[in-house]
Amino acid sequence: MKFLPLLFANLLRRKVRTILTVGSFAVALFLFCLLVTIRAAFNQGVDVAGADRLLVINKVSLIQPLPIAYRDRIQRQPGVKEVTYANWFGGVYQDEKNFFAQFAIDAETYRTLYPEFLVPEDQWKAFLADKQGAVAGKATADRFGWKIGDRIPIQGAIFPGDWQFNLRGIYTGRRPNDDLTQFWFRWDYLTEKAPPWAKNFAGWYTVRIAPGADAVQVARAVDEGFANSAWETRTQSEATFMASFVEQMGNIGFLMAAIGTVVFFTLLLVTGNTMAISVRERTGELAVLKTVGFSDRAVLALVMGESLLLAVLGGALGIGLAKGFTLAGDPTNGMLVSFYLPPWGIMAGASLALAVGLLAGLLPAVSAMRLQVVEALRRL
Amino acid sequence: MVHLGADGTDHLIVVRDVAKTYRRGNEELHVLQGVNLSVDKGDFVAFMGPSGSGKTTLLNLLGGLDVPSSGSITVAGDEISRLSRAKLTAWRGRHVGFIFQMYNLIPVLSAFRNVELPLLLAPLSRADRKRRVQTALGIVGIADRMEHKPRELSGGEQQRVAIARAIVADPSFLLCDEPTGDLDRHSADEILALLEKLSSDLQKTILIVTHDPKAAERAHATLHLDKGVLAG
Amino acid sequence: MALPLVYNLESVRARWTSTVVAVLGIAGSVGVFVAMLALAKGFQAALVSAGSEENAMVRRAGATSEMDSAITIEQLDVIEEAGEVQRAAGGAMVSPEVVVVAALPLKKSGTDANVQVRGVTLRALEVHDKVKIVEGRFFTPGLLELVVGKNAKDAYRGVAVGDGVKLGGAVWAVVGSFDAGGSAFDSEIWCDANLLNSTYQRPAGIHQSVTARLSSPGALEGLQRRFAADPRMRVRVERETEYYLKASQMMTTFIRVLGSLVALVMALGAVFAALNTMYSAVAERSREIATIRALGFGAGAVIVSFVIEAMLVAGVGGVIGCLAALPLNGLVTQTMNFQTFSHLSFAFRVTPAVMGMGLLFGLFMGLVGGLPPAIRAARLPVAEALRDL
């Protein structure tokens, strides 16, 4: 690495240009990581879906509920290990803009079905002891500055009225991309205070299949059990269910990716051009290096080395900034369930940066390698 | 007539006690010291001397590209050593015609447009400009190549274009910095003949810095610079 | 006292590879910027165009969307009798509506998407007068029949005229399709309100919303005051366009925030590219610039010349970017509207205003990318640069 000082010296010769090129790299990588993050956010539901979990919803429509009586019948299905249920509450906290998902859950069984969510034991016990208790995800709690013990008022929309809850716990996730925006309260409280037409209904059931059981078979068996009733069911794996949501999100994710790719290649073009200009300017010096004793290969390596150095510096800067940005939280203020740059995104970004560094430097490096000393010196 | 001394009036250029010093780190370089000079209208003066003698610096000072550390330079009554940068720039456009060793033509413009450049500084109509450019090009003998770009012209031809540019706005004097330095003998002689013609036929005041003894032969007078001191 | 434009044009041409690169950089940024704006605009337009200035929408007070609202028969009567409501041959121009979500398979993937199903009466066509039947006929009240919006017809399987759709234990016949002018309604399916209520096991006679034609657009305040004074009417009355504006807010904001983020980052990249190109240009042309200054052109003239050059290049890039984004206009894409929980088709809207903003954006990038190098050009030490080999 004794040539490192030479590389740096060359880059520092035109500080502004070096800064701008490193900056371009940083921008391109930042953009790449941003797009990866957004795409991961869209696909989050699929990524974290429990492999052994099924969702049972009303066949006619997602917004239609299912009778609570179904719980026992589902539990008794062969192949079903555990069952829980929840309702979508859809209330308003202070302002319609402060959106976050609110679920009325079965406190006893919810945690078993969703072990990825972590709540300290004492907080969970407090939740179990308080009918008006609630547990909020860390992201939502931080967003509104809630503390354990706070009174959280929510305006019911589907279930009209003023609802008050006591925050008894804050949950975190095992994985970095878990959804920490949800708000849970107790189903028994919901059904107690709900208007008559809404009592004793669950929004959906979540089922864990027994190890070794065939998910498709179990799903079909559950649905057949309720076929032709007033409340027909539709059971599918959690992943499939989430995937259909992503499908509905439609082309937005794809559009962003496509657009980002276009821009990325443009920046690649720009960087390559900069390298080419820089080499052109230094023909004389490169010729002198050759007369001093640097071989053609050495000159090639020198130019490539510069290009790679720019790529490494810029790439590290861009990826670092992106990671920092994602750690600062969701810029859409609640519309994305997670805002996390996965490690594979970082690896992909780093590889891209190196690839661009190589490609951008290739042609100029080859022309530097091929430089005829006599020609170049004559031009001086 | 040019002479070493800054007395009397009615000279075109008066250089009085001019010195120029550069700082390099902690050192001081005295590039010019105690230069006194008077140049009259119509003079053709050659400045000769070894490298590092201060010829280029003197040229820069006379052309308003630099200001002296002490002393004064007066051209046509204006004390240019006291002018602000902006005023100096404007003054330069009106009074000085530069001719460089490397021609310094704008590569992307045609010969015509290169010569036209100085005229854009003045409020002239398009027709006026065209007329003057064609006249200048005619004087230097290159009117037939006026649509060509510099890279399509030989060294000698490019220098002619540069000379045309230098005279087109009718400046008070011409400053030439090694005008034949990059030319072969034949072209160099042609250029020197042209300069001589400008001096004798058109009474142009010409100051030329050169290594070329043939150039000095054509001038009315030759002054020598050595280590920042001007001598006869 | 200005440098001739031909100098800039010829210089740009002589360094055409760098120029092309800068133009592409700016074009890319502008194109994406325009695309994002068009996306947000299209989404909002689809929703807002569903509404009419002349219609008022009545929902239960406190409801956040149509879906969690409820209007009773008594309240419906009060609305029909209100003086501010327009009367037509058949009676008050009032359309009570039931709104639910159903799952239907998407054409392109086969997976289910949530489609908004609206239960209406015949008066719906009068009140929502932008909606026109373009194929088949409107459904017959009391029968299990559906009419399908044109975007829904394109998006879902099995909803062509003549098909049968299984909804809640019964099969409904698709008897027609309608065109609602590119609005949100085009993504919906309409049927008889009472039948829909019973399918979804809702209490009969309760509707989610009532849309009423006002006697004049200005009658809205009168209607609001009338209901405010009536203890039976715990309702929220707003202009239909207002409602839809709010209904699109979350998604539009979402698209705008993410889109702006992406556009901003790209703009930064494009500015860097422009700066790099211009700085290189200044470096390559340092001798020319010094010559020009020696000839007598001032710093101002040099700066103006370089900034104009940068903005010319940026302008071309901006135009190319706008033109590149133009084919997106009218392109129908789908997404889910979080607020109504349903699948929605909408079209990109590349309007002259959007393109204008894109062009300005491009020119701004040219300015920012051109100014610092221009200033450097003006500050070049002339004497040095003249002899600089």
Coordinates of C-alpha atoms in Angstrom, one line a residue, chain A:
Chain A
M1 CA 0.0 0.0 0.0
K2 CA 3.0 2.2 -0.5
F3 CA 1.2 3.8 -3.4
L4 CA -1.6 5.1 -1.3
P5 CA 0.1 8.5 -0.7
L6 CA 0.5 8.9 -4.5
L7 CA -3.1 8.0 -5.0
F8 CA -4.3 10.5 -2.4
A9 CA -1.9 13.2 -3.7
N10 CA -3.4 12.8 -7.2
L11 CA -6.9 13.0 -5.8
L12 CA -6.1 16.0 -3.6
R13 CA -4.7 17.9 -6.5
R14 CA -8.1 18.9 -7.6
K15 CA -9.9 18.9 -4.2
V16 CA -13.2 20.3 -5.5
R17 CA -13.4 17.7 -8.2
T18 CA -12.6 14.9 -5.8
I19 CA -15.2 16.1 -3.3
L20 CA -17.8 16.3 -6.1
T21 CA -17.1 12.9 -7.4
V22 CA -17.1 11.3 -3.9
G23 CA -20.3 13.3 -3.4
S24 CA -21.9 11.8 -6.5
F25 CA -21.0 8.3 -5.4
A26 CA -22.4 9.1 -1.9
V27 CA -25.6 10.4 -3.4
A28 CA -26.0 7.4 -5.7
L29 CA -25.5 4.9 -2.9
F30 CA -27.8 6.9 -0.6
L31 CA -30.5 6.7 -3.2
F32 CA -29.9 3.0 -3.7
C33 CA -30.2 2.3 0.0
L34 CA -33.3 4.5 0.3
L35 CA -35.0 2.6 -2.4
V36 CA -34.1 -0.7 -0.9
T37 CA -35.5 0.5 2.4
I38 CA -38.7 1.6 0.9
R39 CA -39.1 -1.6 -1.0
A40 CA -38.4 -3.6 2.2
A41 CA -41.0 -1.6 4.0
F42 CA -43.6 -2.5 1.4
N43 CA -42.7 -6.1 1.6
Q44 CA -42.3 -6.2 5.4
G45 CA -45.5 -8.1 6.0
V46 CA -44.4 -10.9 3.7
D47 CA -40.9 -10.9 5.1
V48 CA -41.9 -11.3 8.8
A49 CA -44.9 -13.6 8.1
G50 CA -44.8 -16.5 10.4
A51 CA -44.2 -19.7 8.5
D52 CA -46.6 -21.7 10.5
R53 CA -49.4 -19.1 10.9
L54 CA -52.7 -18.9 9.0
L55 CA -55.2 -16.1 8.9
V56 CA -58.9 -16.8 8.9
I57 CA -61.0 -13.9 7.6
N58 CA -64.6 -13.5 6.5
K59 CA -64.9 -14.8 3.0
V60 CA -67.2 -12.1 1.7
S61 CA -65.0 -9.2 2.8
L62 CA -62.1 -8.4 4.9
I63 CA -64.1 -5.8 6.7
Q64 CA -66.7 -8.3 7.8
P65 CA -66.2 -10.0 11.2
L66 CA -66.6 -13.6 12.3
P67 CA -68.5 -14.8 15.3
I68 CA -66.5 -15.4 18.5
A69 CA -68.1 -18.9 18.7
Y70 CA -65.8 -19.9 15.8
R71 CA -62.9 -19.9 18.1
D72 CA -63.6 -23.2 19.7
R73 CA -64.5 -24.8 16.4
I74 CA -61.2 -23.7 14.8
Q75 CA -59.3 -24.9 17.9
R76 CA -60.7 -28.3 17.5
Q77 CA -59.6 -28.8 13.9
P78 CA -57.0 -31.4 13.6
G79 CA -53.7 -29.8 12.8
V80 CA -54.4 -26.6 14.7
K81 CA -52.1 -26.0 17.7
E82 CA -53.1 -22.5 18.9
V83 CA -55.7 -19.9 18.0
T84 CA -56.0 -16.2 18.8
Y85 CA -58.1 -13.4 17.4
A86 CA -58.3 -9.7 17.1
N87 CA -60.4 -6.8 15.8
W88 CA -59.4 -3.8 13.8
F89 CA -60.4 -0.8 15.8
G90 CA -59.7 2.0 13.4
G91 CA -60.1 4.9 15.9
V92 CA -58.6 8.4 15.8
Y93 CA -56.0 9.6 18.2
Q94 CA -56.3 13.4 18.5
D95 CA -56.1 14.0 14.7
E96 CA -56.9 11.8 11.7
K97 CA -53.4 12.4 10.5
N98 CA -52.0 10.5 13.5
F99 CA -52.7 7.2 12.0
F100 CA -51.5 3.9 13.6
A101 CA -53.0 0.4 13.7
Q102 CA -55.2 -0.4 16.7
F103 CA -56.1 -4.0 17.5
A104 CA -58.4 -5.4 20.2
I105 CA -56.6 -8.6 21.1
D106 CA -57.2 -11.7 23.1
A107 CA -54.7 -10.9 25.9
E108 CA -54.3 -14.5 27.0
T109 CA -53.4 -16.0 23.7
Y110 CA -52.0 -13.2 21.5
R111 CA -48.4 -13.5 22.7
T112 CA -48.2 -17.2 22.0
L113 CA -49.2 -16.7 18.4
Y114 CA -46.9 -13.7 17.9
P115 CA -43.7 -14.5 19.8
E116 CA -41.7 -12.0 17.8
F117 CA -43.1 -9.2 19.9
L118 CA -41.5 -8.8 23.3
V119 CA -43.1 -7.2 26.3
P120 CA -41.5 -7.2 29.8
E121 CA -43.3 -9.7 32.1
D122 CA -44.3 -7.1 34.7
Q123 CA -45.8 -4.9 32.0
W124 CA -47.7 -7.7 30.5
K125 CA -49.1 -8.7 33.9
A126 CA -50.2 -5.2 34.5
F127 CA -52.0 -5.4 31.1
L128 CA -53.7 -8.6 32.0
A129 CA -54.9 -7.1 35.3
D130 CA -56.4 -3.9 33.8
K131 CA -59.4 -4.3 31.5
Q132 CA -58.8 -0.9 30.1
G133 CA -55.1 -1.6 29.7
A134 CA -53.2 -1.1 26.4
V135 CA -49.8 -2.1 25.0
A136 CA -48.2 0.1 22.4
G137 CA -45.3 -0.6 20.0
K138 CA -42.1 1.4 20.8
A139 CA -42.3 3.4 17.5
T140 CA -45.8 4.7 18.2
A141 CA -45.0 5.3 21.9
D142 CA -41.9 7.3 20.9
R143 CA -43.8 9.2 18.2
F144 CA -46.3 10.6 20.7
G145 CA -44.0 10.6 23.8
W146 CA -46.2 8.1 25.7
K147 CA -45.0 6.7 29.1
I148 CA -46.2 3.7 31.0
G149 CA -49.2 4.7 33.0
D150 CA -50.4 7.4 30.5
R151 CA -54.1 7.7 29.7
I152 CA -54.6 7.3 26.0
P153 CA -57.9 8.6 24.7
I154 CA -59.1 7.4 21.3
Q155 CA -62.1 8.4 19.3
G156 CA -63.9 5.4 18.1
A157 CA -65.0 5.5 14.4
I158 CA -66.2 2.0 13.6
F159 CA -67.1 1.6 17.3
P160 CA -68.3 5.1 18.1
G161 CA -67.6 6.9 21.3
D162 CA -64.8 8.1 23.5
W163 CA -62.6 5.3 24.4
Q164 CA -60.0 5.6 27.2
F165 CA -57.0 3.3 27.7
N166 CA -54.2 3.0 30.2
L167 CA -50.8 2.3 28.7
R168 CA -49.5 -0.7 30.6
G169 CA -46.7 -1.9 28.4
I170 CA -44.5 -1.0 25.4
Y171 CA -43.5 -3.8 23.1
T172 CA -40.3 -4.2 21.0
G173 CA -39.5 -6.8 18.4
R174 CA -37.0 -9.6 18.0
R175 CA -36.0 -8.5 14.5
P176 CA -34.9 -5.1 13.3
N177 CA -37.8 -4.9 10.8
D178 CA -40.6 -5.9 13.0
D179 CA -43.7 -3.7 13.0
L180 CA -43.5 -1.6 16.2
T181 CA -46.3 0.8 15.3
Q182 CA -49.3 -1.2 16.6
F183 CA -51.5 -0.4 19.5
W184 CA -53.2 -3.3 21.4
F185 CA -56.0 -3.3 23.9
R186 CA -58.3 -6.0 25.3
W187 CA -61.0 -7.7 23.2
D188 CA -63.1 -8.3 26.3
Y189 CA -63.2 -4.6 26.9
L190 CA -64.2 -4.0 23.3
T191 CA -67.0 -6.5 23.3
E192 CA -68.2 -5.1 26.6
K193 CA -68.5 -1.5 25.4
A194 CA -69.4 -2.2 21.8
P195 CA -72.9 -1.5 20.5
P196 CA -75.1 -4.6 20.4
W197 CA -74.7 -5.3 16.7
A198 CA -70.9 -5.5 17.2
K199 CA -70.7 -7.6 20.3
N200 CA -69.0 -11.0 20.3
F201 CA -67.4 -10.7 16.9
A202 CA -63.8 -11.2 16.0
G203 CA -62.2 -9.4 13.1
W204 CA -60.0 -12.4 12.2
Y205 CA -58.4 -15.4 13.7
T206 CA -54.8 -16.3 13.7
V207 CA -54.0 -20.0 13.8
R208 CA -50.7 -21.8 14.4
I209 CA -50.6 -25.2 12.8
A210 CA -49.1 -28.1 14.6
P211 CA -45.6 -29.2 13.6
G212 CA -45.8 -31.5 10.6
A213 CA -49.3 -30.5 9.7
D214 CA -50.0 -29.4 6.1
A215 CA -50.9 -25.8 6.0
V216 CA -53.0 -26.0 2.8
Q217 CA -55.0 -29.0 4.1
V218 CA -55.7 -27.3 7.4
A219 CA -56.8 -24.1 5.7
R220 CA -59.1 -26.0 3.4
A221 CA -60.5 -28.0 6.4
V222 CA -61.3 -24.8 8.3
D223 CA -63.1 -23.2 5.4
E224 CA -65.1 -26.3 4.7
G225 CA -66.1 -26.4 8.3
F226 CA -67.9 -23.0 7.9
A227 CA -69.0 -23.3 4.3
N228 CA -72.6 -22.3 3.6
S229 CA -73.0 -20.7 6.9
A230 CA -74.0 -17.1 7.4
W231 CA -70.3 -16.3 8.0
E232 CA -68.2 -18.1 5.6
T233 CA -64.5 -18.1 6.1
R234 CA -61.4 -17.8 3.9
T235 CA -58.2 -19.2 5.4
Q236 CA -54.7 -18.6 4.0
S237 CA -51.2 -18.5 5.2
E238 CA -50.0 -15.2 6.6
A239 CA -47.5 -14.8 3.9
T240 CA -50.1 -15.2 1.2
F241 CA -52.4 -12.8 2.9
M242 CA -49.6 -10.2 3.3
A243 CA -48.5 -10.7 -0.3
S244 CA -51.9 -9.8 -1.6
F245 CA -51.6 -6.5 0.2
V246 CA -48.3 -5.9 -1.4
E247 CA -49.8 -6.8 -4.7
Q248 CA -52.5 -4.2 -4.1
M249 CA -49.9 -1.6 -3.3
G250 CA -49.2 -2.3 -6.9
N251 CA -46.7 -0.5 -9.0
I252 CA -45.5 2.1 -6.7
G253 CA -42.7 0.0 -5.4
F254 CA -41.8 -1.1 -8.9
L255 CA -41.9 2.4 -10.2
M256 CA -39.6 3.7 -7.6
A257 CA -37.1 0.9 -8.3
A258 CA -37.2 1.5 -12.0
I259 CA -36.8 5.2 -11.7
G260 CA -34.0 4.8 -9.2
T261 CA -32.1 2.4 -11.6
V262 CA -32.3 5.0 -14.4
V263 CA -30.8 7.6 -12.2
F264 CA -28.2 5.3 -10.8
F265 CA -26.9 4.5 -14.2
T266 CA -26.8 8.2 -15.1
L267 CA -24.6 8.9 -12.1
L268 CA -22.4 6.0 -13.2
L269 CA -22.0 7.7 -16.5
V270 CA -21.1 11.0 -14.8
T271 CA -18.4 9.4 -12.7
G272 CA -16.9 7.6 -15.6
N273 CA -16.7 10.9 -17.5
T274 CA -15.0 12.6 -14.6
M275 CA -12.4 9.9 -14.4
A276 CA -11.8 10.2 -18.1
I277 CA -11.4 14.0 -17.9
S278 CA -9.0 13.6 -15.0
V279 CA -6.8 11.2 -16.9
R280 CA -6.8 13.4 -20.0
E281 CA -5.6 16.3 -18.1
R282 CA -2.7 14.4 -16.6
T283 CA -1.3 12.8 -19.8
G284 CA 1.9 14.7 -19.4
E285 CA 2.5 13.5 -15.9
L286 CA 1.6 10.0 -16.6
A287 CA 4.1 10.0 -19.4
V288 CA 6.7 11.3 -17.0
L289 CA 5.9 8.5 -14.6
K290 CA 6.6 6.1 -17.4
T291 CA 9.9 7.6 -18.2
V292 CA 10.8 7.3 -14.5
G293 CA 10.2 3.6 -14.6
F294 CA 6.6 2.9 -13.9
S295 CA 5.4 0.1 -16.2
D296 CA 2.3 0.3 -18.3
R297 CA 0.6 -2.1 -15.8
A298 CA 1.6 0.1 -12.9
V299 CA 0.0 3.1 -14.5
L300 CA -3.2 1.1 -15.2
A301 CA -3.3 0.1 -11.6
L302 CA -2.7 3.6 -10.5
V303 CA -5.7 5.0 -12.3
M304 CA -7.9 2.1 -11.3
G305 CA -6.7 2.6 -7.8
E306 CA -7.9 6.2 -7.8
S307 CA -11.2 5.2 -9.2
L308 CA -11.7 2.5 -6.6
L309 CA -10.6 4.8 -3.8
L310 CA -13.3 7.3 -4.9
A311 CA -15.8 4.6 -5.0
V312 CA -14.9 3.2 -1.6
L313 CA -15.0 6.7 0.0
G314 CA -18.2 7.7 -1.7
G315 CA -19.9 4.4 -1.2
A316 CA -19.1 4.3 2.5
L317 CA -20.3 7.8 3.0
G318 CA -23.5 7.2 1.1
I319 CA -24.3 3.9 2.8
G320 CA -23.4 5.3 6.2
L321 CA -25.7 8.3 5.7
A322 CA -28.5 6.1 4.5
K323 CA -28.2 3.8 7.6
G324 CA -28.2 6.9 9.8
F325 CA -31.2 8.3 8.0
T326 CA -33.2 5.0 8.5
L327 CA -32.3 4.9 12.1
A328 CA -33.8 8.4 12.5
G329 CA -37.3 6.9 11.9
D330 CA -40.0 6.8 9.3
P331 CA -40.2 10.1 7.4
T332 CA -43.8 9.4 6.3
N333 CA -44.8 9.5 10.0
G334 CA -46.5 6.2 10.4
M335 CA -47.5 5.1 6.9
L336 CA -44.6 2.7 6.6
V337 CA -44.6 -0.1 9.2
S338 CA -40.9 -0.2 9.3
F339 CA -38.0 1.8 7.9
Y340 CA -35.0 -0.5 8.1
L341 CA -32.1 -0.9 5.8
P342 CA -31.4 -4.7 5.8
P343 CA -27.8 -6.0 5.7
W344 CA -28.3 -7.5 2.3
G345 CA -29.1 -3.9 1.1
I346 CA -25.8 -2.7 2.5
M347 CA -23.9 -5.6 0.9
A348 CA -25.6 -4.9 -2.4
G349 CA -24.8 -1.2 -2.2
A350 CA -21.2 -1.8 -1.4
S351 CA -20.8 -4.2 -4.3
L352 CA -22.5 -1.7 -6.6
A353 CA -20.1 1.0 -5.5
L354 CA -17.1 -1.2 -6.2
A355 CA -18.5 -2.2 -9.5
V356 CA -19.0 1.4 -10.6
G357 CA -15.6 2.3 -9.4
L358 CA -14.1 -0.5 -11.5
L359 CA -16.2 0.2 -14.6
A360 CA -15.8 4.0 -14.5
G361 CA -12.1 3.7 -14.1
L362 CA -11.6 1.0 -16.7
L363 CA -11.5 2.9 -20.0
P364 CA -9.5 5.8 -18.7
A365 CA -7.1 3.4 -17.0
V366 CA -6.6 1.5 -20.2
S367 CA -6.0 4.7 -22.2
A368 CA -3.4 5.7 -19.6
M369 CA -1.8 2.3 -19.9
R370 CA -1.6 2.6 -23.6
L371 CA -0.1 6.1 -23.6
Q372 CA 2.9 6.4 -25.8
V373 CA 5.5 8.3 -23.9
V374 CA 7.2 10.0 -26.8
E375 CA 3.8 11.3 -28.1
A376 CA 2.8 12.6 -24.7
L377 CA 6.1 14.3 -24.0
R378 CA 6.1 16.0 -27.3
R379 CA 2.8 17.6 -26.5
L380 CA 4.2 19.1 -23.4

